[in-house]
């Protein structure tokens, strides 16, 4: 039996365009409409009637829940997702949450009050999902975190391998000769079940492979995923442990604050303190010095998440869990000691 993906492939148009034709949206060129309808007729494609009925009888907006109010990377993905949904003619509602909030409790309340046709989670705690997501029945996507092991049929996920990427980021510092490496970001109390957990664990694993036992109390300073907290954390860390020659910031947003803290202490990046972040936000290409970072594609995460959600809103399809490739960008913020 043909699927909407088959129709898209055979017609040469995107899944979103095919969906708009099937659901009689007007914002499709006549050429595209004719080609897609021709392929549908030739393949005998039949949309899922139950899913299509649900789509036709609800006009509630897709809701995006953003966990963190000062995370530049999530803001970048949010902009891309909003633009994609706008191009598909889908109304969007955005809810911002504190990064320590329970996003699933918020989503359950939103489903009760607003009845959204779908949910997108930008950042989420897998433990909250595991405990409470079962009461959510609409199609949903988790972005920047994996739900592969959680077993929910209506929840897809798209993310980077945070553990491996952080491991490789710290390995860059180690390869440059640094052994006194600090880590900034995340929370000691909430370290389990978050993106910060995997990034922290990957960094510690890289040190372990080099024979370095990480001293949590001396070389780690917690903080929210914000430049302000990155600044405050770096000040505390460097004053407490002045032998540090390099810092791994758990996000580029945090790294921006670390850069300013290093400067305000009368030091410089990378001459006194080398620095690498995580996310690959646009700022890293223009900072002075250019910030080394783990580049994970916001556009790819946004595109795959939107295509998957729109597909599952309209048609029967199993949840998808995909890991997006990353690249460690070595830049001017790392000084080689050897």
mmCIF file of C-alpha atoms in Angstrom:
data_model
loop_
_atom_site.group_PDB
_atom_site.id
_atom_site.type_symbol
_atom_site.label_atom_id
_atom_site.label_comp_id
_atom_site.label_asym_id
_atom_site.label_seq_id
_atom_site.Cartn_x
_atom_site.Cartn_y
_atom_site.Cartn_z
ATOM 1 C CA UNK A 1 0.000 0.000 0.000
ATOM 2 C CA UNK A 2 1.315 3.439 -0.961
ATOM 3 C CA UNK A 3 2.039 6.029 1.724
ATOM 4 C CA UNK A 4 2.213 9.805 1.641
ATOM 5 C CA UNK A 5 6.016 9.505 1.529
ATOM 6 C CA UNK A 6 5.684 7.417 -1.642
ATOM 7 C CA UNK A 7 3.460 10.079 -3.192
ATOM 8 C CA UNK A 8 6.000 12.766 -2.301
ATOM 9 C CA UNK A 9 8.869 10.734 -3.763
ATOM 10 C CA UNK A 10 7.069 9.845 -6.986
ATOM 11 C CA UNK A 11 5.706 13.342 -7.556
ATOM 12 C CA UNK A 12 8.906 15.160 -6.671
ATOM 13 C CA UNK A 13 7.168 17.391 -4.118
ATOM 14 C CA UNK A 14 7.540 17.624 -0.326
ATOM 15 C CA UNK A 15 5.361 15.743 2.156
ATOM 16 C CA UNK A 16 3.896 19.084 3.243
ATOM 17 C CA UNK A 17 2.842 19.968 -0.314
ATOM 18 C CA UNK A 18 1.270 16.548 -0.798
ATOM 19 C CA UNK A 19 -0.597 16.963 2.513
ATOM 20 C CA UNK A 20 -1.949 20.369 1.446
ATOM 21 C CA UNK A 21 -3.220 18.934 -1.847
ATOM 22 C CA UNK A 22 -4.946 16.016 -0.117
ATOM 23 C CA UNK A 23 -6.568 18.368 2.394
ATOM 24 C CA UNK A 24 -7.658 20.830 -0.326
ATOM 25 C CA UNK A 25 -5.508 23.775 0.751
ATOM 26 C CA UNK A 26 -5.490 26.623 -1.765
ATOM 27 C CA UNK A 27 -1.810 27.635 -1.364
ATOM 28 C CA UNK A 28 -0.519 25.077 -3.891
ATOM 29 C CA UNK A 29 0.386 25.762 -7.507
ATOM 30 C CA UNK A 30 -1.876 24.241 -10.137
ATOM 31 C CA UNK A 31 1.102 22.385 -11.605
ATOM 32 C CA UNK A 32 1.896 20.755 -8.283
ATOM 33 C CA UNK A 33 -1.746 19.905 -7.627
ATOM 34 C CA UNK A 34 -2.160 18.187 -11.015
ATOM 35 C CA UNK A 35 1.060 16.198 -10.666
ATOM 36 C CA UNK A 36 0.271 15.005 -7.132
ATOM 37 C CA UNK A 37 -3.325 14.069 -7.967
ATOM 38 C CA UNK A 38 -2.068 12.144 -10.991
ATOM 39 C CA UNK A 39 0.354 10.137 -8.829
ATOM 40 C CA UNK A 40 -2.389 9.511 -6.247
ATOM 41 C CA UNK A 41 -4.663 8.157 -8.960
ATOM 42 C CA UNK A 42 -1.942 5.977 -10.491
ATOM 43 C CA UNK A 43 -0.937 4.447 -7.139
ATOM 44 C CA UNK A 44 -4.438 4.072 -5.700
ATOM 45 C CA UNK A 45 -3.355 5.907 -2.557
ATOM 46 C CA UNK A 46 -6.012 6.195 0.177
ATOM 47 C CA UNK A 47 -5.449 8.495 3.202
ATOM 48 C CA UNK A 48 -6.297 7.180 6.647
ATOM 49 C CA UNK A 49 -9.958 8.115 7.065
ATOM 50 C CA UNK A 50 -9.932 8.327 10.861
ATOM 51 C CA UNK A 51 -6.887 10.605 10.967
ATOM 52 C CA UNK A 52 -8.257 12.739 8.156
ATOM 53 C CA UNK A 53 -11.583 13.073 9.961
ATOM 54 C CA UNK A 54 -9.762 14.286 13.075
ATOM 55 C CA UNK A 55 -7.872 16.841 11.018
ATOM 56 C CA UNK A 56 -11.057 18.135 9.412
ATOM 57 C CA UNK A 57 -12.967 18.468 12.659
ATOM 58 C CA UNK A 58 -10.379 20.419 14.664
ATOM 59 C CA UNK A 59 -8.844 23.808 14.065
ATOM 60 C CA UNK A 60 -6.724 24.035 17.214
ATOM 61 C CA UNK A 61 -3.193 25.256 16.710
ATOM 62 C CA UNK A 62 -0.124 23.070 16.980
ATOM 63 C CA UNK A 63 1.456 23.923 20.334
ATOM 64 C CA UNK A 64 5.207 24.278 20.815
ATOM 65 C CA UNK A 65 6.515 24.017 24.374
ATOM 66 C CA UNK A 66 9.967 25.599 24.766
ATOM 67 C CA UNK A 67 11.848 24.549 27.882
ATOM 68 C CA UNK A 68 14.126 27.448 28.759
ATOM 69 C CA UNK A 69 13.561 31.150 28.210
ATOM 70 C CA UNK A 70 17.133 32.225 27.391
ATOM 71 C CA UNK A 71 18.484 29.372 25.279
ATOM 72 C CA UNK A 72 19.624 30.777 21.911
ATOM 73 C CA UNK A 73 19.762 27.372 20.244
ATOM 74 C CA UNK A 74 16.160 26.501 21.109
ATOM 75 C CA UNK A 75 15.128 29.957 19.900
ATOM 76 C CA UNK A 76 16.818 29.227 16.566
ATOM 77 C CA UNK A 77 14.966 25.924 16.177
ATOM 78 C CA UNK A 78 11.730 27.612 17.228
ATOM 79 C CA UNK A 79 12.074 30.234 14.493
ATOM 80 C CA UNK A 80 12.709 27.541 11.877
ATOM 81 C CA UNK A 81 9.742 25.441 13.056
ATOM 82 C CA UNK A 82 7.410 28.442 13.063
ATOM 83 C CA UNK A 83 8.451 29.377 9.535
ATOM 84 C CA UNK A 84 7.939 25.827 8.272
ATOM 85 C CA UNK A 85 4.506 25.524 9.876
ATOM 86 C CA UNK A 86 3.539 28.940 8.511
ATOM 87 C CA UNK A 87 4.493 27.778 5.024
ATOM 88 C CA UNK A 88 2.212 24.762 5.529
ATOM 89 C CA UNK A 89 -0.665 27.001 6.598
ATOM 90 C CA UNK A 90 -0.650 25.685 10.161
ATOM 91 C CA UNK A 91 -1.487 28.022 13.077
ATOM 92 C CA UNK A 92 0.989 27.835 15.962
ATOM 93 C CA UNK A 93 0.838 28.510 19.687
ATOM 94 C CA UNK A 94 4.087 28.828 21.686
ATOM 95 C CA UNK A 95 4.451 28.290 25.432
ATOM 96 C CA UNK A 96 7.742 29.122 27.191
ATOM 97 C CA UNK A 97 8.628 27.231 30.363
ATOM 98 C CA UNK A 98 11.399 27.502 32.923
ATOM 99 C CA UNK A 99 14.030 24.822 32.261
ATOM 100 C CA UNK A 100 13.269 23.151 35.602
ATOM 101 C CA UNK A 101 9.499 23.092 35.019
ATOM 102 C CA UNK A 102 7.545 19.898 34.361
ATOM 103 C CA UNK A 103 6.728 20.317 30.680
ATOM 104 C CA UNK A 104 4.474 17.244 30.563
ATOM 105 C CA UNK A 105 2.196 18.621 33.282
ATOM 106 C CA UNK A 106 1.985 21.825 31.261
ATOM 107 C CA UNK A 107 1.235 19.849 28.084
ATOM 108 C CA UNK A 108 -1.550 17.861 29.758
ATOM 109 C CA UNK A 109 -3.187 21.093 30.894
ATOM 110 C CA UNK A 110 -2.835 22.593 27.399
ATOM 111 C CA UNK A 111 -4.416 19.487 25.843
ATOM 112 C CA UNK A 112 -7.358 19.782 28.225
ATOM 113 C CA UNK A 113 -7.918 23.497 27.734
ATOM 114 C CA UNK A 114 -6.923 24.134 24.093
ATOM 115 C CA UNK A 115 -7.140 20.691 22.462
ATOM 116 C CA UNK A 116 -4.150 21.166 20.116
ATOM 117 C CA UNK A 117 -3.870 18.894 17.088
ATOM 118 C CA UNK A 118 -0.206 18.229 17.863
ATOM 119 C CA UNK A 119 2.630 19.067 20.259
ATOM 120 C CA UNK A 120 6.303 19.873 19.751
ATOM 121 C CA UNK A 121 8.615 19.774 22.775
ATOM 122 C CA UNK A 122 11.803 21.838 22.445
ATOM 123 C CA UNK A 123 13.833 20.371 25.271
ATOM 124 C CA UNK A 124 12.280 17.977 27.789
ATOM 125 C CA UNK A 125 13.131 15.736 30.735
ATOM 126 C CA UNK A 126 12.745 12.052 29.762
ATOM 127 C CA UNK A 127 11.794 11.183 33.331
ATOM 128 C CA UNK A 128 8.815 13.546 33.203
ATOM 129 C CA UNK A 129 7.837 12.015 29.859
ATOM 130 C CA UNK A 130 8.157 8.475 31.191
ATOM 131 C CA UNK A 131 5.950 9.187 34.203
ATOM 132 C CA UNK A 132 3.206 11.353 32.708
ATOM 133 C CA UNK A 133 3.118 11.336 28.894
ATOM 134 C CA UNK A 134 0.702 8.386 28.757
ATOM 135 C CA UNK A 135 -2.307 10.690 29.233
ATOM 136 C CA UNK A 136 -1.437 12.654 26.068
ATOM 137 C CA UNK A 137 -3.106 11.206 22.960
ATOM 138 C CA UNK A 138 -2.314 13.734 20.208
ATOM 139 C CA UNK A 139 0.733 13.268 17.940
ATOM 140 C CA UNK A 140 3.851 14.799 19.493
ATOM 141 C CA UNK A 141 7.533 15.288 18.723
ATOM 142 C CA UNK A 142 10.429 15.672 21.135
ATOM 143 C CA UNK A 143 13.222 17.812 19.673
ATOM 144 C CA UNK A 144 16.818 17.751 21.093
ATOM 145 C CA UNK A 145 16.072 14.686 23.202
ATOM 146 C CA UNK A 146 15.486 10.992 22.551
ATOM 147 C CA UNK A 147 12.225 9.179 23.285
ATOM 148 C CA UNK A 148 13.322 5.967 21.579
ATOM 149 C CA UNK A 149 13.333 3.941 24.797
ATOM 150 C CA UNK A 150 10.130 5.391 26.246
ATOM 151 C CA UNK A 151 7.705 3.348 24.127
ATOM 152 C CA UNK A 152 5.001 5.916 23.352
ATOM 153 C CA UNK A 153 3.369 5.269 19.966
ATOM 154 C CA UNK A 154 2.403 8.923 19.465
ATOM 155 C CA UNK A 155 5.796 10.451 20.363
ATOM 156 C CA UNK A 156 8.620 10.793 17.823
ATOM 157 C CA UNK A 157 12.029 12.278 18.603
ATOM 158 C CA UNK A 158 14.913 13.920 16.768
ATOM 159 C CA UNK A 159 18.172 14.741 18.495
ATOM 160 C CA UNK A 160 21.962 14.740 18.446
ATOM 161 C CA UNK A 161 24.004 12.160 20.355
ATOM 162 C CA UNK A 162 24.774 14.541 23.227
ATOM 163 C CA UNK A 163 26.962 12.036 25.057
ATOM 164 C CA UNK A 164 29.231 11.258 22.105
ATOM 165 C CA UNK A 165 29.322 14.867 20.896
ATOM 166 C CA UNK A 166 30.372 16.163 24.329
ATOM 167 C CA UNK A 167 32.960 13.416 24.562
ATOM 168 C CA UNK A 168 34.425 14.575 21.255
ATOM 169 C CA UNK A 169 34.311 18.241 22.305
ATOM 170 C CA UNK A 170 36.351 17.590 25.450
ATOM 171 C CA UNK A 171 38.682 15.332 23.473
ATOM 172 C CA UNK A 172 39.535 18.407 21.362
ATOM 173 C CA UNK A 173 40.675 20.151 24.541
ATOM 174 C CA UNK A 174 42.637 17.092 25.622
ATOM 175 C CA UNK A 175 44.273 16.753 22.217
ATOM 176 C CA UNK A 176 45.374 20.382 22.534
ATOM 177 C CA UNK A 177 47.219 19.471 25.727
ATOM 178 C CA UNK A 178 44.729 20.610 28.357
ATOM 179 C CA UNK A 179 44.257 18.458 31.455
ATOM 180 C CA UNK A 180 42.867 21.000 33.944
ATOM 181 C CA UNK A 181 39.411 21.265 32.367
ATOM 182 C CA UNK A 182 36.358 22.810 34.000
ATOM 183 C CA UNK A 183 32.719 22.149 33.085
ATOM 184 C CA UNK A 184 30.064 24.858 33.303
ATOM 185 C CA UNK A 185 26.274 24.415 33.123
ATOM 186 C CA UNK A 186 23.542 22.069 34.231
ATOM 187 C CA UNK A 187 22.411 21.293 37.745
ATOM 188 C CA UNK A 188 23.722 18.950 40.392
ATOM 189 C CA UNK A 189 20.186 18.364 41.699
ATOM 190 C CA UNK A 190 18.565 17.841 38.285
ATOM 191 C CA UNK A 191 21.529 16.207 36.567
ATOM 192 C CA UNK A 192 19.645 12.943 35.905
ATOM 193 C CA UNK A 193 17.305 12.706 32.949
ATOM 194 C CA UNK A 194 18.252 15.901 31.109
ATOM 195 C CA UNK A 195 20.274 16.919 28.060
ATOM 196 C CA UNK A 196 22.791 18.284 30.556
ATOM 197 C CA UNK A 197 23.214 14.781 31.972
ATOM 198 C CA UNK A 198 24.357 13.278 28.692
ATOM 199 C CA UNK A 199 26.639 16.206 27.888
ATOM 200 C CA UNK A 200 28.189 16.143 31.348
ATOM 201 C CA UNK A 201 28.613 12.358 31.270
ATOM 202 C CA UNK A 202 30.207 12.432 27.814
ATOM 203 C CA UNK A 203 32.704 15.053 28.949
ATOM 204 C CA UNK A 204 33.632 13.066 32.055
ATOM 205 C CA UNK A 205 34.038 9.905 29.955
ATOM 206 C CA UNK A 206 36.558 11.652 27.681
ATOM 207 C CA UNK A 207 38.569 12.692 30.737
ATOM 208 C CA UNK A 208 38.378 9.168 32.150
ATOM 209 C CA UNK A 209 39.756 7.700 28.919
ATOM 210 C CA UNK A 210 42.734 10.019 29.363
ATOM 211 C CA UNK A 211 43.253 8.765 32.921
ATOM 212 C CA UNK A 212 41.819 11.914 34.519
ATOM 213 C CA UNK A 213 39.387 11.459 37.404
ATOM 214 C CA UNK A 214 37.011 14.405 37.312
ATOM 215 C CA UNK A 215 36.717 16.233 40.639
ATOM 216 C CA UNK A 216 33.087 17.342 40.616
ATOM 217 C CA UNK A 217 33.428 19.693 43.591
ATOM 218 C CA UNK A 218 36.474 21.520 42.244
ATOM 219 C CA UNK A 219 36.026 21.592 38.474
ATOM 220 C CA UNK A 220 32.248 21.799 37.959
ATOM 221 C CA UNK A 221 29.990 24.811 38.420
ATOM 222 C CA UNK A 222 26.223 24.478 37.803
ATOM 223 C CA UNK A 223 24.007 26.998 36.065
ATOM 224 C CA UNK A 224 20.972 27.402 33.842
ATOM 225 C CA UNK A 225 21.324 27.393 30.073
ATOM 226 C CA UNK A 226 21.685 31.174 29.895
ATOM 227 C CA UNK A 227 24.557 33.598 29.300
ATOM 228 C CA UNK A 228 23.908 35.239 32.663
ATOM 229 C CA UNK A 229 24.294 31.969 34.549
ATOM 230 C CA UNK A 230 27.293 31.018 32.398
ATOM 231 C CA UNK A 231 28.928 34.279 33.434
ATOM 232 C CA UNK A 232 28.240 33.818 37.155
ATOM 233 C CA UNK A 233 29.279 30.160 37.104
ATOM 234 C CA UNK A 234 32.543 30.852 35.307
ATOM 235 C CA UNK A 235 33.464 33.599 37.783
ATOM 236 C CA UNK A 236 32.967 31.204 40.690
ATOM 237 C CA UNK A 237 34.790 28.353 38.973
ATOM 238 C CA UNK A 238 37.863 30.320 37.915
ATOM 239 C CA UNK A 239 38.202 32.089 41.266
ATOM 240 C CA UNK A 240 37.945 28.757 43.073
ATOM 241 C CA UNK A 241 40.176 26.820 40.702
ATOM 242 C CA UNK A 242 42.688 29.186 39.021
ATOM 243 C CA UNK A 243 44.721 26.304 37.576
ATOM 244 C CA UNK A 244 42.011 25.658 34.963
ATOM 245 C CA UNK A 245 43.330 26.118 31.414
ATOM 246 C CA UNK A 246 40.167 25.130 29.501
ATOM 247 C CA UNK A 247 36.404 25.080 29.984
ATOM 248 C CA UNK A 248 33.674 23.011 28.352
ATOM 249 C CA UNK A 249 30.384 24.933 28.423
ATOM 250 C CA UNK A 250 27.319 22.712 28.057
ATOM 251 C CA UNK A 251 25.859 25.153 25.501
ATOM 252 C CA UNK A 252 26.990 28.079 23.364
ATOM 253 C CA UNK A 253 24.544 30.264 25.276
ATOM 254 C CA UNK A 254 26.476 29.442 28.447
ATOM 255 C CA UNK A 255 29.805 29.876 26.655
ATOM 256 C CA UNK A 256 28.952 33.477 25.763
ATOM 257 C CA UNK A 257 28.703 34.250 29.478
ATOM 258 C CA UNK A 258 31.926 32.343 30.178
ATOM 259 C CA UNK A 259 33.779 34.483 27.612
ATOM 260 C CA UNK A 260 32.711 37.667 29.382
ATOM 261 C CA UNK A 261 33.660 36.272 32.807
ATOM 262 C CA UNK A 262 37.144 35.376 31.592
ATOM 263 C CA UNK A 263 37.571 38.928 30.283
ATOM 264 C CA UNK A 264 36.310 40.521 33.504
ATOM 265 C CA UNK A 265 38.829 38.496 35.505
ATOM 266 C CA UNK A 266 41.620 40.115 33.513
ATOM 267 C CA UNK A 267 42.216 36.976 31.475
ATOM 268 C CA UNK A 268 41.641 36.178 27.821
ATOM 269 C CA UNK A 269 40.306 33.409 25.578
ATOM 270 C CA UNK A 270 42.242 31.418 24.449
ATOM 271 C CA UNK A 271 45.572 32.736 25.782
ATOM 272 C CA UNK A 272 44.685 31.999 29.412
ATOM 273 C CA UNK A 273 41.542 29.874 29.155
ATOM 274 C CA UNK A 274 40.535 27.809 26.145
ATOM 275 C CA UNK A 275 36.807 27.356 25.596
ATOM 276 C CA UNK A 276 34.455 25.095 23.660
ATOM 277 C CA UNK A 277 30.671 25.198 23.650
ATOM 278 C CA UNK A 278 27.833 23.096 22.271
ATOM 279 C CA UNK A 279 25.100 23.777 19.659
ATOM 280 C CA UNK A 280 26.808 25.703 16.856
ATOM 281 C CA UNK A 281 24.594 28.797 17.036
ATOM 282 C CA UNK A 282 25.214 31.506 14.442
ATOM 283 C CA UNK A 283 26.989 33.730 16.983
ATOM 284 C CA UNK A 284 29.921 31.318 17.159
ATOM 285 C CA UNK A 285 30.947 32.235 13.611
ATOM 286 C CA UNK A 286 31.271 35.929 14.494
ATOM 287 C CA UNK A 287 32.484 36.013 18.105
ATOM 288 C CA UNK A 288 35.995 37.245 18.904
ATOM 289 C CA UNK A 289 37.664 34.827 19.084
ATOM 290 C CA UNK A 290 35.496 32.443 17.058
ATOM 291 C CA UNK A 291 34.025 29.967 19.486
ATOM 292 C CA UNK A 292 34.778 26.276 19.086
ATOM 293 C CA UNK A 293 31.559 24.305 19.359
ATOM 294 C CA UNK A 294 29.595 21.178 18.556
ATOM 295 C CA UNK A 295 27.524 22.041 15.495
ATOM 296 C CA UNK A 296 24.126 20.336 15.461
ATOM 297 C CA UNK A 297 21.883 21.413 12.605
ATOM 298 C CA UNK A 298 18.899 23.429 13.846
ATOM 299 C CA UNK A 299 17.384 23.465 10.358
ATOM 300 C CA UNK A 300 17.567 19.687 10.034
ATOM 301 C CA UNK A 301 16.025 19.164 13.480
ATOM 302 C CA UNK A 302 13.236 21.611 12.652
ATOM 303 C CA UNK A 303 12.500 20.218 9.194
ATOM 304 C CA UNK A 304 12.378 16.576 10.227
ATOM 305 C CA UNK A 305 10.244 17.346 13.284
ATOM 306 C CA UNK A 306 7.676 19.353 11.329
ATOM 307 C CA UNK A 307 7.444 16.836 8.476
ATOM 308 C CA UNK A 308 6.991 13.969 10.921
ATOM 309 C CA UNK A 309 4.345 15.742 13.001
ATOM 310 C CA UNK A 310 2.282 16.880 10.006
ATOM 311 C CA UNK A 311 2.415 13.381 8.578
ATOM 312 C CA UNK A 312 1.208 11.757 11.799
ATOM 313 C CA UNK A 313 -1.506 14.375 12.379
ATOM 314 C CA UNK A 314 -3.137 13.405 9.082
ATOM 315 C CA UNK A 315 -2.205 9.759 8.569
ATOM 316 C CA UNK A 316 -1.502 6.593 10.525
ATOM 317 C CA UNK A 317 2.215 6.232 11.014
ATOM 318 C CA UNK A 318 4.509 4.826 13.679
ATOM 319 C CA UNK A 319 6.629 7.197 15.744
ATOM 320 C CA UNK A 320 10.107 7.881 14.384
ATOM 321 C CA UNK A 321 13.304 8.263 16.409
ATOM 322 C CA UNK A 322 16.311 9.657 14.608
ATOM 323 C CA UNK A 323 19.765 10.831 15.646
ATOM 324 C CA UNK A 324 21.016 13.830 13.661
ATOM 325 C CA UNK A 325 24.745 13.971 12.753
ATOM 326 C CA UNK A 326 26.946 16.562 14.458
ATOM 327 C CA UNK A 327 30.331 18.101 13.756
ATOM 328 C CA UNK A 328 32.894 19.418 16.226
ATOM 329 C CA UNK A 329 34.117 22.790 15.008
ATOM 330 C CA UNK A 330 37.637 23.560 16.232
ATOM 331 C CA UNK A 331 38.084 27.324 16.176
ATOM 332 C CA UNK A 332 40.109 30.206 17.590
ATOM 333 C CA UNK A 333 38.928 29.765 21.185
ATOM 334 C CA UNK A 334 41.179 26.730 21.726
ATOM 335 C CA UNK A 335 44.904 27.212 22.334
ATOM 336 C CA UNK A 336 47.279 24.305 21.830
ATOM 337 C CA UNK A 337 49.595 23.776 24.802
ATOM 338 C CA UNK A 338 51.833 21.345 22.964
#
